[in-house]
PDB file of C-alpha atoms in Angstrom:
ATOM      1  CA  MET Q 299     104.832  66.015 -94.144  1.00 48.00           C
ATOM      2  CA  SER Q 300     106.235  64.090 -91.147  1.00 60.00           C
ATOM      3  CA  PRO Q 301     109.955  64.562 -90.437  1.00 70.00           C
ATOM      4  CA  SER Q 302     112.364  62.042 -91.917  1.00 86.00           C
ATOM      5  CA  PHE Q 303     114.484  59.819 -89.633  1.00 95.00           C
ATOM      6  CA  GLY Q 304     117.009  57.107 -90.151  1.00 93.00           C
ATOM      7  CA  ALA Q 305     118.711  54.105 -88.554  1.00 92.00           C
ATOM      8  CA  GLU Q 306     120.479  56.227 -85.936  1.00 93.00           C
ATOM      9  CA  ALA Q 307     117.481  58.185 -84.693  1.00 97.00           C
ATOM     10  CA  THR Q 308     116.436  57.632 -81.091  1.00 98.00           C
ATOM     11  CA  ALA Q 309     112.984  57.384 -79.635  1.00 98.00           C
ATOM     12  CA  ASP Q 310     113.362  60.891 -78.114  1.00 97.00           C
ATOM     13  CA  GLU Q 311     114.428  62.412 -81.351  1.00 98.00           C
ATOM     14  CA  VAL Q 312     111.488  60.848 -83.201  1.00 98.00           C
ATOM     15  CA  LEU Q 313     109.142  62.372 -80.612  1.00 98.00           C
ATOM     16  CA  ALA Q 314     110.766  65.739 -80.357  1.00 97.00           C
ATOM     17  CA  GLY Q 315     108.092  68.358 -80.228  1.00 96.00           C
ATOM     18  CA  VAL Q 316     105.330  65.792 -80.222  1.00 97.00           C
ATOM     19  CA  ASP Q 317     102.620  66.167 -77.490  1.00 98.00           C
ATOM     20  CA  LEU Q 318     100.952  62.854 -76.675  1.00 98.00           C
ATOM     21  CA  SER Q 319      98.822  64.222 -73.862  1.00 98.00           C
ATOM     22  CA  GLY Q 320      95.503  62.437 -73.712  1.00 97.00           C
ATOM     23  CA  LYS Q 321      96.804  59.405 -75.763  1.00 98.00           C
ATOM     24  CA  ARG Q 322      96.405  56.059 -74.101  1.00 98.00           C
ATOM     25  CA  ILE Q 323      98.917  53.373 -75.341  1.00 98.00           C
ATOM     26  CA  LEU Q 324      99.348  49.676 -74.460  1.00 99.00           C
ATOM     27  CA  VAL Q 325     102.837  48.328 -74.576  1.00 98.00           C
ATOM     28  CA  THR Q 326     103.550  44.709 -73.923  1.00 98.00           C
ATOM     29  CA  GLY Q 327     106.947  43.524 -72.541  1.00 98.00           C
ATOM     30  CA  VAL Q 328     107.774  46.454 -70.237  1.00 98.00           C
ATOM     31  CA  SER Q 329     110.101  44.528 -67.895  1.00 97.00           C
ATOM     32  CA  ALA Q 330     113.288  45.050 -69.943  1.00 96.00           C
ATOM     33  CA  GLY Q 331     114.970  46.548 -72.994  1.00 95.00           C
ATOM     34  CA  LEU Q 332     112.881  47.984 -75.847  1.00 97.00           C
ATOM     35  CA  GLY Q 333     109.569  47.834 -73.941  1.00 98.00           C
ATOM     36  CA  VAL Q 334     110.906  49.955 -71.055  1.00 98.00           C
ATOM     37  CA  GLU Q 335     112.500  52.422 -73.392  1.00 98.00           C
ATOM     38  CA  THR Q 336     109.385  52.674 -75.522  1.00 98.00           C
ATOM     39  CA  ALA Q 337     107.225  53.244 -72.502  1.00 98.00           C
ATOM     40  CA  ARG Q 338     109.678  55.837 -71.109  1.00 98.00           C
ATOM     41  CA  ALA Q 339     109.731  57.912 -74.366  1.00 98.00           C
ATOM     42  CA  LEU Q 340     105.957  57.809 -74.664  1.00 98.00           C
ATOM     43  CA  VAL Q 341     105.176  58.944 -71.057  1.00 98.00           C
ATOM     44  CA  ALA Q 342     107.855  61.604 -71.328  1.00 98.00           C
ATOM     45  CA  HIS Q 343     105.790  63.107 -74.002  1.00 98.00           C
ATOM     46  CA  GLY Q 344     102.544  63.028 -72.018  1.00 98.00           C
ATOM     47  CA  ALA Q 345     101.047  59.602 -72.966  1.00 98.00           C
ATOM     48  CA  ASP Q 346      99.239  57.444 -70.549  1.00 98.00           C
ATOM     49  CA  VAL Q 347     100.815  54.000 -70.946  1.00 98.00           C
ATOM     50  CA  VAL Q 348      99.530  50.699 -69.827  1.00 98.00           C
ATOM     51  CA  GLY Q 349     102.498  48.381 -69.584  1.00 98.00           C
ATOM     52  CA  ALA Q 350     101.976  44.650 -69.711  1.00 98.00           C
ATOM     53  CA  ALA Q 351     104.603  42.161 -68.366  1.00 98.00           C
ATOM     54  CA  ARG Q 352     104.698  38.487 -67.220  1.00 97.00           C
ATOM     55  CA  ASN Q 353     106.575  39.288 -64.039  1.00 97.00           C
ATOM     56  CA  PRO Q 354     105.009  42.408 -62.277  1.00 95.00           C
ATOM     57  CA  ASP Q 355     107.798  42.618 -59.697  1.00 97.00           C
ATOM     58  CA  LYS Q 356     110.468  42.742 -62.354  1.00 97.00           C
ATOM     59  CA  ALA Q 357     108.414  45.239 -64.352  1.00 98.00           C
ATOM     60  CA  ARG Q 358     108.070  47.536 -61.348  1.00 97.00           C
ATOM     61  CA  ALA Q 359     111.795  47.520 -60.733  1.00 97.00           C
ATOM     62  CA  ALA Q 360     112.598  48.020 -64.443  1.00 97.00           C
ATOM     63  CA  THR Q 361     110.150  50.952 -64.934  1.00 98.00           C
ATOM     64  CA  GLU Q 362     111.312  53.197 -62.131  1.00 97.00           C
ATOM     65  CA  ALA Q 363     112.893  55.438 -64.783  1.00 95.00           C
ATOM     66  CA  VAL Q 364     109.545  55.410 -66.695  1.00 97.00           C
ATOM     67  CA  GLN Q 365     107.703  56.629 -63.630  1.00 97.00           C
ATOM     68  CA  THR Q 366     110.236  59.429 -63.184  1.00 97.00           C
ATOM     69  CA  ALA Q 367     109.677  60.392 -66.874  1.00 97.00           C
ATOM     70  CA  ALA Q 368     105.955  60.303 -66.421  1.00 97.00           C
ATOM     71  CA  ARG Q 369     106.040  62.695 -63.441  1.00 95.00           C
ATOM     72  CA  GLN Q 370     108.278  65.135 -65.516  1.00 95.00           C
ATOM     73  CA  GLY Q 371     106.397  64.723 -68.788  1.00 95.00           C
ATOM     74  CA  GLY Q 372     102.814  64.664 -67.562  1.00 96.00           C
ATOM     75  CA  GLY Q 373     102.065  61.072 -68.640  1.00 98.00           C
ATOM     76  CA  SER Q 374     101.385  58.049 -66.574  1.00 98.00           C
ATOM     77  CA  LEU Q 375     102.344  54.375 -66.396  1.00 98.00           C
ATOM     78  CA  GLU Q 376      99.967  51.636 -65.174  1.00 98.00           C
ATOM     79  CA  LEU Q 377     101.195  48.006 -64.972  1.00 98.00           C
ATOM     80  CA  ILE Q 378      99.257  44.806 -65.714  1.00 98.00           C
ATOM     81  CA  THR Q 379     100.159  41.190 -65.623  1.00 98.00           C
ATOM     82  CA  LEU Q 380     100.234  39.384 -68.932  1.00 98.00           C
ATOM     83  CA  ASP Q 381     101.866  36.088 -69.782  1.00 98.00           C
ATOM     84  CA  LEU Q 382     101.679  35.656 -73.486  1.00 98.00           C
ATOM     85  CA  ALA Q 383     102.617  31.888 -73.192  1.00 98.00           C
ATOM     86  CA  SER Q 384      99.324  31.254 -71.362  1.00 98.00           C
ATOM     87  CA  LEU Q 385      96.054  31.922 -73.076  1.00 98.00           C
ATOM     88  CA  THR Q 386      94.385  31.924 -69.651  1.00 98.00           C
ATOM     89  CA  SER Q 387      96.586  34.844 -68.614  1.00 98.00           C
ATOM     90  CA  VAL Q 388      95.915  36.550 -72.036  1.00 98.00           C
ATOM     91  CA  ARG Q 389      92.202  36.210 -71.618  1.00 98.00           C
ATOM     92  CA  THR Q 390      92.235  37.454 -68.057  1.00 98.00           C
ATOM     93  CA  ALA Q 391      94.253  40.523 -69.018  1.00 98.00           C
ATOM     94  CA  ALA Q 392      91.970  41.241 -71.968  1.00 98.00           C
ATOM     95  CA  ASP Q 393      88.834  40.816 -69.883  1.00 98.00           C
ATOM     96  CA  ALA Q 394      90.176  43.196 -67.256  1.00 98.00           C
ATOM     97  CA  LEU Q 395      90.883  45.869 -69.907  1.00 98.00           C
ATOM     98  CA  LEU Q 396      87.425  45.370 -71.542  1.00 98.00           C
ATOM     99  CA  GLY Q 397      85.828  45.656 -68.093  1.00 98.00           C
ATOM    100  CA  ASP Q 398      87.738  48.834 -67.423  1.00 98.00           C
ATOM    101  CA  GLY Q 399      86.308  50.186 -70.707  1.00 98.00           C
ATOM    102  CA  ARG Q 400      88.850  52.908 -71.386  1.00 98.00           C
ATOM    103  CA  SER Q 401      89.887  53.089 -75.006  1.00 98.00           C
ATOM    104  CA  PHE Q 402      93.301  52.969 -76.557  1.00 98.00           C
ATOM    105  CA  ASP Q 403      94.885  55.007 -79.259  1.00 98.00           C
ATOM    106  CA  VAL Q 404      97.768  52.530 -79.878  1.00 98.00           C
ATOM    107  CA  ILE Q 405      98.757  48.949 -79.046  1.00 99.00           C
ATOM    108  CA  ILE Q 406     102.442  48.169 -79.403  1.00 99.00           C
ATOM    109  CA  ALA Q 407     102.923  44.418 -79.348  1.00 98.00           C
ATOM    110  CA  ASN Q 408     106.599  44.550 -78.196  1.00 98.00           C
ATOM    111  CA  ALA Q 409     107.039  41.479 -76.026  1.00 98.00           C
ATOM    112  CA  GLY Q 410     108.631  38.341 -77.424  1.00 97.00           C
ATOM    113  CA  VAL Q 411     111.163  35.514 -77.075  1.00 96.00           C
ATOM    114  CA  MET Q 412     114.024  34.465 -79.389  1.00 96.00           C
ATOM    115  CA  ALA Q 413     115.766  31.191 -80.183  1.00 94.00           C
ATOM    116  CA  THR Q 414     114.400  29.325 -77.206  1.00 95.00           C
ATOM    117  CA  PRO Q 415     115.141  25.718 -76.507  1.00 96.00           C
ATOM    118  CA  GLN Q 416     112.411  23.361 -77.765  1.00 97.00           C
ATOM    119  CA  GLY Q 417     109.433  23.685 -75.610  1.00 98.00           C
ATOM    120  CA  ARG Q 418     105.645  24.315 -75.402  1.00 98.00           C
ATOM    121  CA  THR Q 419     103.506  27.047 -74.021  1.00 98.00           C
ATOM    122  CA  ALA Q 420     100.889  26.328 -71.301  1.00 98.00           C
ATOM    123  CA  ASP Q 421      98.471  25.570 -74.142  1.00 98.00           C
ATOM    124  CA  GLY Q 422     100.769  23.162 -75.987  1.00 98.00           C
ATOM    125  CA  PHE Q 423     101.990  25.502 -78.757  1.00 98.00           C
ATOM    126  CA  GLU Q 424     105.681  25.717 -79.835  1.00 98.00           C
ATOM    127  CA  THR Q 425     107.120  28.295 -77.519  1.00 98.00           C
ATOM    128  CA  GLN Q 426     108.049  30.994 -80.033  1.00 98.00           C
ATOM    129  CA  PHE Q 427     105.009  30.747 -82.270  1.00 98.00           C
ATOM    130  CA  GLY Q 428     102.753  30.573 -79.199  1.00 98.00           C
ATOM    131  CA  THR Q 429     104.325  33.494 -77.401  1.00 98.00           C
ATOM    132  CA  ASN Q 430     105.304  35.848 -80.153  1.00 98.00           C
ATOM    133  CA  HIS Q 431     102.176  35.323 -82.364  1.00 98.00           C
ATOM    134  CA  LEU Q 432      99.304  33.479 -80.793  1.00 98.00           C
ATOM    135  CA  GLY Q 433      99.401  35.270 -77.524  1.00 98.00           C
ATOM    136  CA  HIS Q 434      99.329  38.643 -79.159  1.00 98.00           C
ATOM    137  CA  PHE Q 435      96.711  37.337 -81.784  1.00 98.00           C
ATOM    138  CA  VAL Q 436      94.314  36.668 -78.955  1.00 98.00           C
ATOM    139  CA  LEU Q 437      95.009  39.712 -76.898  1.00 98.00           C
ATOM    140  CA  ILE Q 438      94.824  42.203 -79.672  1.00 98.00           C
ATOM    141  CA  ASN Q 439      91.697  40.819 -81.184  1.00 98.00           C
ATOM    142  CA  ARG Q 440      89.930  40.584 -77.897  1.00 98.00           C
ATOM    143  CA  ILE Q 441      90.580  44.189 -77.026  1.00 98.00           C
ATOM    144  CA  ALA Q 442      90.207  45.449 -80.596  1.00 98.00           C
ATOM    145  CA  PRO Q 443      86.792  47.169 -79.699  1.00 98.00           C
ATOM    146  CA  LEU Q 444      88.767  49.453 -77.406  1.00 98.00           C
ATOM    147  CA  LEU Q 445      90.834  50.844 -80.250  1.00 98.00           C
ATOM    148  CA  LYS Q 446      89.610  54.261 -81.221  1.00 98.00           C
ATOM    149  CA  PRO Q 447      88.856  55.169 -84.845  1.00 97.00           C
ATOM    150  CA  GLY Q 448      92.168  56.287 -86.208  1.00 96.00           C
ATOM    151  CA  GLY Q 449      93.994  53.946 -83.777  1.00 98.00           C
ATOM    152  CA  ARG Q 450      97.135  51.896 -84.644  1.00 98.00           C
ATOM    153  CA  VAL Q 451      98.601  48.495 -83.897  1.00 98.00           C
ATOM    154  CA  VAL Q 452     102.315  48.110 -84.027  1.00 98.00           C
ATOM    155  CA  ASN Q 453     103.677  44.484 -84.170  1.00 98.00           C
ATOM    156  CA  LEU Q 454     107.380  44.068 -83.459  1.00 98.00           C
ATOM    157  CA  SER Q 455     108.812  41.692 -86.059  1.00 98.00           C
ATOM    158  CA  SER Q 456     112.380  41.212 -87.109  1.00 96.00           C
ATOM    159  CA  ALA Q 457     114.710  40.690 -90.085  1.00 93.00           C
ATOM    160  CA  GLY Q 458     114.676  37.150 -88.689  1.00 94.00           C
ATOM    161  CA  HIS Q 459     111.533  36.621 -90.759  1.00 96.00           C
ATOM    162  CA  HIS Q 460     113.914  36.109 -93.696  1.00 94.00           C
ATOM    163  CA  ALA Q 461     114.625  32.673 -92.165  1.00 94.00           C
ATOM    164  CA  ALA Q 462     111.254  31.181 -92.816  1.00 97.00           C
ATOM    165  CA  ASP Q 463     107.697  31.587 -94.001  1.00 98.00           C
ATOM    166  CA  VAL Q 464     105.032  30.234 -91.563  1.00 98.00           C
ATOM    167  CA  ASP Q 465     104.345  26.521 -91.733  1.00 98.00           C
ATOM    168  CA  LEU Q 466     100.652  26.144 -91.242  1.00 98.00           C
ATOM    169  CA  GLU Q 467     100.912  22.279 -91.730  1.00 98.00           C
ATOM    170  CA  ASP Q 468     103.386  21.860 -88.885  1.00 98.00           C
ATOM    171  CA  PRO Q 469     103.403  24.971 -86.635  1.00 98.00           C
ATOM    172  CA  ASN Q 470     104.500  23.098 -83.646  1.00 98.00           C
ATOM    173  CA  PHE Q 471     107.366  21.142 -85.163  1.00 98.00           C
ATOM    174  CA  ASP Q 472     105.513  17.861 -84.650  1.00 97.00           C
ATOM    175  CA  ARG Q 473     107.179  16.494 -87.826  1.00 97.00           C
ATOM    176  CA  LEU Q 474     110.147  18.559 -88.622  1.00 96.00           C
ATOM    177  CA  PRO Q 475     113.243  18.596 -86.325  1.00 97.00           C
ATOM    178  CA  TYR Q 476     113.176  21.643 -84.139  1.00 98.00           C
ATOM    179  CA  ASP Q 477     115.513  24.564 -85.042  1.00 97.00           C
ATOM    180  CA  PRO Q 478     115.365  27.608 -82.756  1.00 96.00           C
ATOM    181  CA  PHE Q 479     116.226  30.108 -85.453  1.00 95.00           C
ATOM    182  CA  LEU Q 480     113.745  28.533 -87.931  1.00 97.00           C
ATOM    183  CA  ALA Q 481     111.100  28.730 -85.267  1.00 98.00           C
ATOM    184  CA  TYR Q 482     111.980  32.313 -84.457  1.00 97.00           C
ATOM    185  CA  GLY Q 483     111.752  33.184 -88.288  1.00 97.00           C
ATOM    186  CA  ARG Q 484     108.313  31.617 -88.488  1.00 98.00           C
ATOM    187  CA  SER Q 485     107.032  33.594 -85.519  1.00 98.00           C
ATOM    188  CA  LYS Q 486     108.384  36.893 -86.841  1.00 98.00           C
ATOM    189  CA  THR Q 487     106.824  36.233 -90.325  1.00 98.00           C
ATOM    190  CA  ALA Q 488     103.528  35.565 -88.474  1.00 98.00           C
ATOM    191  CA  ASN Q 489     103.822  38.937 -86.669  1.00 98.00           C
ATOM    192  CA  ILE Q 490     103.895  40.671 -90.091  1.00 98.00           C
ATOM    193  CA  LEU Q 491     101.108  38.570 -91.569  1.00 98.00           C
ATOM    194  CA  PHE Q 492      98.948  39.276 -88.562  1.00 98.00           C
ATOM    195  CA  ALA Q 493      99.465  43.024 -89.129  1.00 98.00           C
ATOM    196  CA  VAL Q 494      98.540  42.622 -92.792  1.00 98.00           C
ATOM    197  CA  GLU Q 495      95.254  40.856 -92.016  1.00 98.00           C
ATOM    198  CA  PHE Q 496      94.312  43.021 -88.990  1.00 98.00           C
ATOM    199  CA  ASP Q 497      94.844  46.085 -91.160  1.00 98.00           C
ATOM    200  CA  ARG Q 498      92.551  44.692 -93.865  1.00 98.00           C
ATOM    201  CA  ARG Q 499      89.824  43.897 -91.358  1.00 98.00           C
ATOM    202  CA  HIS Q 500      89.908  47.157 -89.382  1.00 98.00           C
ATOM    203  CA  GLY Q 501      91.060  49.758 -91.996  1.00 96.00           C
ATOM    204  CA  ASP Q 502      87.426  50.745 -92.806  1.00 96.00           C
ATOM    205  CA  ARG Q 503      87.092  52.246 -89.392  1.00 95.00           C
ATOM    206  CA  GLY Q 504      90.461  54.019 -89.648  1.00 96.00           C
ATOM    207  CA  VAL Q 505      92.388  51.567 -87.454  1.00 98.00           C
ATOM    208  CA  ARG Q 506      95.692  50.627 -89.104  1.00 98.00           C
ATOM    209  CA  ALA Q 507      98.286  47.946 -88.329  1.00 98.00           C
ATOM    210  CA  THR Q 508     101.950  47.645 -89.216  1.00 98.00           C
ATOM    211  CA  ALA Q 509     104.948  45.536 -88.335  1.00 98.00           C
ATOM    212  CA  VAL Q 510     108.382  46.945 -87.467  1.00 98.00           C
ATOM    213  CA  HIS Q 511     111.996  45.632 -87.247  1.00 97.00           C
ATOM    214  CA  PRO Q 512     113.676  47.451 -84.366  1.00 96.00           C
ATOM    215  CA  GLY Q 513     117.186  46.655 -85.530  1.00 92.00           C
ATOM    216  CA  VAL Q 514     119.998  44.356 -84.252  1.00 85.00           C
ATOM    217  CA  ILE Q 515     120.243  45.181 -80.595  1.00 85.00           C
ATOM    218  CA  ARG Q 516     121.677  43.210 -77.651  1.00 67.00           C
ATOM    219  CA  THR Q 517     118.822  43.024 -75.165  1.00 55.00           C
ATOM    220  CA  GLU Q 518     117.396  40.350 -72.897  1.00 52.00           C
ATOM    221  CA  LEU Q 519     115.835  38.878 -76.013  1.00 52.00           C
ATOM    222  CA  VAL Q 520     118.972  36.826 -76.489  1.00 48.00           C
ATOM    223  CA  ARG Q 521     118.932  35.435 -72.990  1.00 53.00           C
ATOM    224  CA  HIS Q 522     118.156  31.954 -74.216  1.00 50.00           C
ATOM    225  CA  MET Q 523     121.169  31.923 -76.529  1.00 55.00           C
ATOM    226  CA  SER Q 524     124.668  30.879 -75.383  1.00 56.00           C
ATOM    227  CA  ASN Q 525     127.607  33.192 -76.041  1.00 61.00           C
ATOM    228  CA  GLU Q 526     128.685  30.816 -78.739  1.00 59.00           C
ATOM    229  CA  ALA Q 527     125.234  30.924 -80.396  1.00 55.00           C
ATOM    230  CA  THR Q 528     125.119  34.715 -80.174  1.00 57.00           C
ATOM    231  CA  GLU Q 529     128.643  34.998 -81.740  1.00 65.00           C
ATOM    232  CA  ALA Q 530     127.604  32.539 -84.473  1.00 58.00           C
ATOM    233  CA  LEU Q 531     124.635  34.679 -85.250  1.00 57.00           C
ATOM    234  CA  MET Q 532     126.726  37.785 -85.569  1.00 59.00           C
ATOM    235  CA  ALA Q 533     129.203  35.968 -87.735  1.00 63.00           C
ATOM    236  CA  SER Q 534     126.375  34.739 -90.054  1.00 57.00           C
ATOM    237  CA  LEU Q 535     125.109  38.313 -90.352  1.00 56.00           C
ATOM    238  CA  ALA Q 536     128.601  39.514 -91.275  1.00 62.00           C
ATOM    239  CA  ALA Q 537     128.975  36.716 -93.826  1.00 62.00           C
ATOM    240  CA  ARG Q 538     125.724  37.735 -95.447  1.00 53.00           C
ATOM    241  CA  GLN Q 539     126.950  41.327 -95.586  1.00 57.00           C
ATOM    242  CA  ALA Q 540     130.192  40.126 -97.257  1.00 61.00           C
ATOM    243  CA  GLU Q 541     128.033  38.356 -99.908  1.00 60.00           C
ATOM    244  CA  GLY Q 542     126.330  41.667-100.807  1.00 55.00           C
ATOM    245  CA  GLU Q 543     123.647  42.310 -98.296  1.00 53.00           C
ATOM    246  CA  ALA Q 544     123.412  45.792 -96.860  1.00 54.00           C
ATOM    247  CA  ALA Q 545     125.586  46.512 -93.924  1.00 52.00           C
ATOM    248  CA  PHE Q 546     124.112  46.254 -90.452  1.00 59.00           C
ATOM    249  CA  ALA Q 547     125.210  47.883 -87.260  1.00 73.00           C
ATOM    250  CA  LEU Q 548     124.268  47.169 -83.723  1.00 87.00           C
ATOM    251  CA  LYS Q 549     121.737  49.726 -82.414  1.00 95.00           C
ATOM    252  CA  THR Q 550     121.423  51.048 -78.926  1.00 95.00           C
ATOM    253  CA  ILE Q 551     118.122  50.484 -77.056  1.00 96.00           C
ATOM    254  CA  PRO Q 552     117.032  54.082 -77.599  1.00 97.00           C
ATOM    255  CA  GLN Q 553     117.697  53.713 -81.316  1.00 97.00           C
ATOM    256  CA  GLY Q 554     115.880  50.337 -81.264  1.00 97.00           C
ATOM    257  CA  ALA Q 555     112.701  51.912 -79.810  1.00 98.00           C
ATOM    258  CA  ALA Q 556     112.634  54.639 -82.469  1.00 98.00           C
ATOM    259  CA  THR Q 557     110.780  52.778 -85.301  1.00 98.00           C
ATOM    260  CA  SER Q 558     108.099  51.595 -82.759  1.00 98.00           C
ATOM    261  CA  VAL Q 559     107.273  55.028 -81.499  1.00 98.00           C
ATOM    262  CA  TRP Q 560     107.567  56.427 -85.086  1.00 98.00           C
ATOM    263  CA  ALA Q 561     105.022  53.973 -86.431  1.00 98.00           C
ATOM    264  CA  ALA Q 562     102.763  54.444 -83.393  1.00 98.00           C
ATOM    265  CA  THR Q 563     102.592  58.246 -83.396  1.00 98.00           C
ATOM    266  CA  VAL Q 564     104.455  60.019 -86.195  1.00 97.00           C
ATOM    267  CA  ALA Q 565     104.335  58.056 -89.420  1.00 97.00           C
ATOM    268  CA  ASP Q 566     101.585  58.560 -91.957  1.00 97.00           C
ATOM    269  CA  ALA Q 567      98.991  55.867 -91.131  1.00 97.00           C
ATOM    270  CA  ASP Q 568      98.069  55.152 -94.765  1.00 97.00           C
ATOM    271  CA  ALA Q 569     101.702  54.712 -95.766  1.00 97.00           C
ATOM    272  CA  ILE Q 570     102.420  52.104 -93.071  1.00 98.00           C
ATOM    273  CA  GLY Q 571      99.087  50.332 -92.916  1.00 98.00           C
ATOM    274  CA  GLY Q 572      99.602  46.663 -93.803  1.00 98.00           C
ATOM    275  CA  ARG Q 573     103.410  47.131 -94.334  1.00 98.00           C
ATOM    276  CA  TYR Q 574     106.747  46.368 -92.737  1.00 98.00           C
ATOM    277  CA  CYS Q 575     108.942  49.144 -91.486  1.00 97.00           C
ATOM    278  CA  LEU Q 576     112.398  49.646 -90.221  1.00 96.00           C
ATOM    279  CA  ASP Q 577     114.790  52.527 -89.524  1.00 95.00           C
ATOM    280  CA  CYS Q 578     111.690  54.799 -89.491  1.00 97.00           C
ATOM    281  CA  HIS Q 579     110.666  54.085 -93.053  1.00 96.00           C
ATOM    282  CA  VAL Q 580     108.616  51.565 -95.018  1.00 96.00           C
ATOM    283  CA  ALA Q 581     110.864  48.633 -96.262  1.00 95.00           C
ATOM    284  CA  GLY Q 582     111.169  47.513 -99.859  1.00 94.00           C
ATOM    285  CA  ILE Q 583     109.987  44.167-100.915  1.00 93.00           C
ATOM    286  CA  ASP Q 584     112.269  41.238-101.872  1.00 86.00           C
ATOM    287  CA  ASP Q 585     115.234  43.574-102.395  1.00 72.00           C
ATOM    288  CA  GLU Q 586     117.604  40.676-101.365  1.00 61.00           C
ATOM    289  CA  THR Q 587     119.157  42.586 -98.484  1.00 62.00           C
ATOM    290  CA  ALA Q 588     118.658  42.481 -94.738  1.00 64.00           C
ATOM    291  CA  GLN Q 589     116.838  45.752 -95.054  1.00 73.00           C
ATOM    292  CA  GLY Q 590     113.892  44.342 -97.050  1.00 88.00           C
ATOM    293  CA  VAL Q 591     110.882  42.338 -96.410  1.00 96.00           C
ATOM    294  CA  ARG Q 592     110.074  39.035 -97.977  1.00 96.00           C
ATOM    295  CA  SER Q 593     106.963  38.995-100.122  1.00 96.00           C
ATOM    296  CA  TYR Q 594     105.467  35.885 -98.392  1.00 98.00           C
ATOM    297  CA  ALA Q 595     105.264  37.949 -95.205  1.00 98.00           C
ATOM    298  CA  LEU Q 596     103.006  40.547 -96.916  1.00 98.00           C
ATOM    299  CA  ASP Q 597     101.030  38.104 -99.037  1.00 98.00           C
ATOM    300  CA  PRO Q 598      97.230  38.683 -98.282  1.00 98.00           C
ATOM    301  CA  ASP Q 599      96.306  35.091 -98.978  1.00 98.00           C
ATOM    302  CA  ASN Q 600      98.980  33.887 -96.682  1.00 98.00           C
ATOM    303  CA  ALA Q 601      97.811  36.341 -94.026  1.00 98.00           C
ATOM    304  CA  ARG Q 602      94.216  35.102 -94.304  1.00 98.00           C
ATOM    305  CA  ALA Q 603      95.334  31.441 -94.007  1.00 98.00           C
ATOM    306  CA  LEU Q 604      97.372  32.217 -90.964  1.00 98.00           C
ATOM    307  CA  TRP Q 605      94.403  34.055 -89.372  1.00 98.00           C
ATOM    308  CA  ALA Q 606      92.234  30.964 -89.982  1.00 98.00           C
ATOM    309  CA  LYS Q 607      94.848  28.573 -88.550  1.00 98.00           C
ATOM    310  CA  SER Q 608      95.348  30.912 -85.553  1.00 98.00           C
ATOM    311  CA  GLN Q 609      91.597  30.833 -84.779  1.00 98.00           C
ATOM    312  CA  GLU Q 610      91.645  27.009 -85.122  1.00 98.00           C
ATOM    313  CA  MET Q 611      94.662  26.655 -82.776  1.00 98.00           C
ATOM    314  CA  THR Q 612      93.331  29.075 -80.119  1.00 98.00           C
ATOM    315  CA  GLY Q 613      89.652  28.147 -80.301  1.00 98.00           C
ATOM    316  CA  GLU Q 614      88.825  31.788 -80.746  1.00 97.00           C
ATOM    317  CA  ARG Q 615      86.880  33.432 -83.670  1.00 97.00           C
ATOM    318  CA  PHE Q 616      87.343  37.074 -84.499  1.00 97.00           C
TER     319      PHE Q 616
END
């Protein structure tokens, strides 16, 4: 039995007594916030982390504490350049990892953007769907051969998936008026559905995939939101709580990284495979609270349809 943790657990508490020596883990988005803390906690317990970031100079400055933790804990940190909003960059990074040939025990797809102004990626995709989902879709599938049997994929999603199912007829808002929170919700639902289908496709070789909600945390993720928009979001969450949804509390960054490292290293793989987790446990389905997961985000037919649409949009077949 693995230990039980809750909403207030930190990444270090989850990993207490865990030796990750010899484990190689890819973490995307290591230039700020949760990505940096996730990498720090892992290397402090002996893991060899490959940290991916769009801006290598920013990542090097942000991960000084990670390098210190690596020296003290016996792990290591290697940085690579990855811009998830450019499939050229994604393919370059994937090809470099494949050429290197070293295997991974875990991939943590942590990087993402939230509530961006209307825009397009380098390949013409709506910014949030293209960055949060399609970039990781191509990266993870391309390097899937490097995942060891028994390996894991952890996709960071959000309770924001409650806002919307994916729209496979209009993924780029070509017809509907653009709404930043609707677009964010679609992309976070896509993160869950990708985990569902990846888990189905790779479970027979012992590779499991899951999606996690880190919690409500003030990080650089909200950098595209004005102060007014941020406060409006908090007010909306408070109003939903007043209407009967479970209470929410802001988490610290160490608390926010806890569910990622729990799912990556501590949780029972069969319990989390193809599921959505938060607060270091598997979430209930359609329980009408902020703590649950919507059934459309776990629907296997929906997951297969998204996979097919993602292949069509990226021009890649997996």
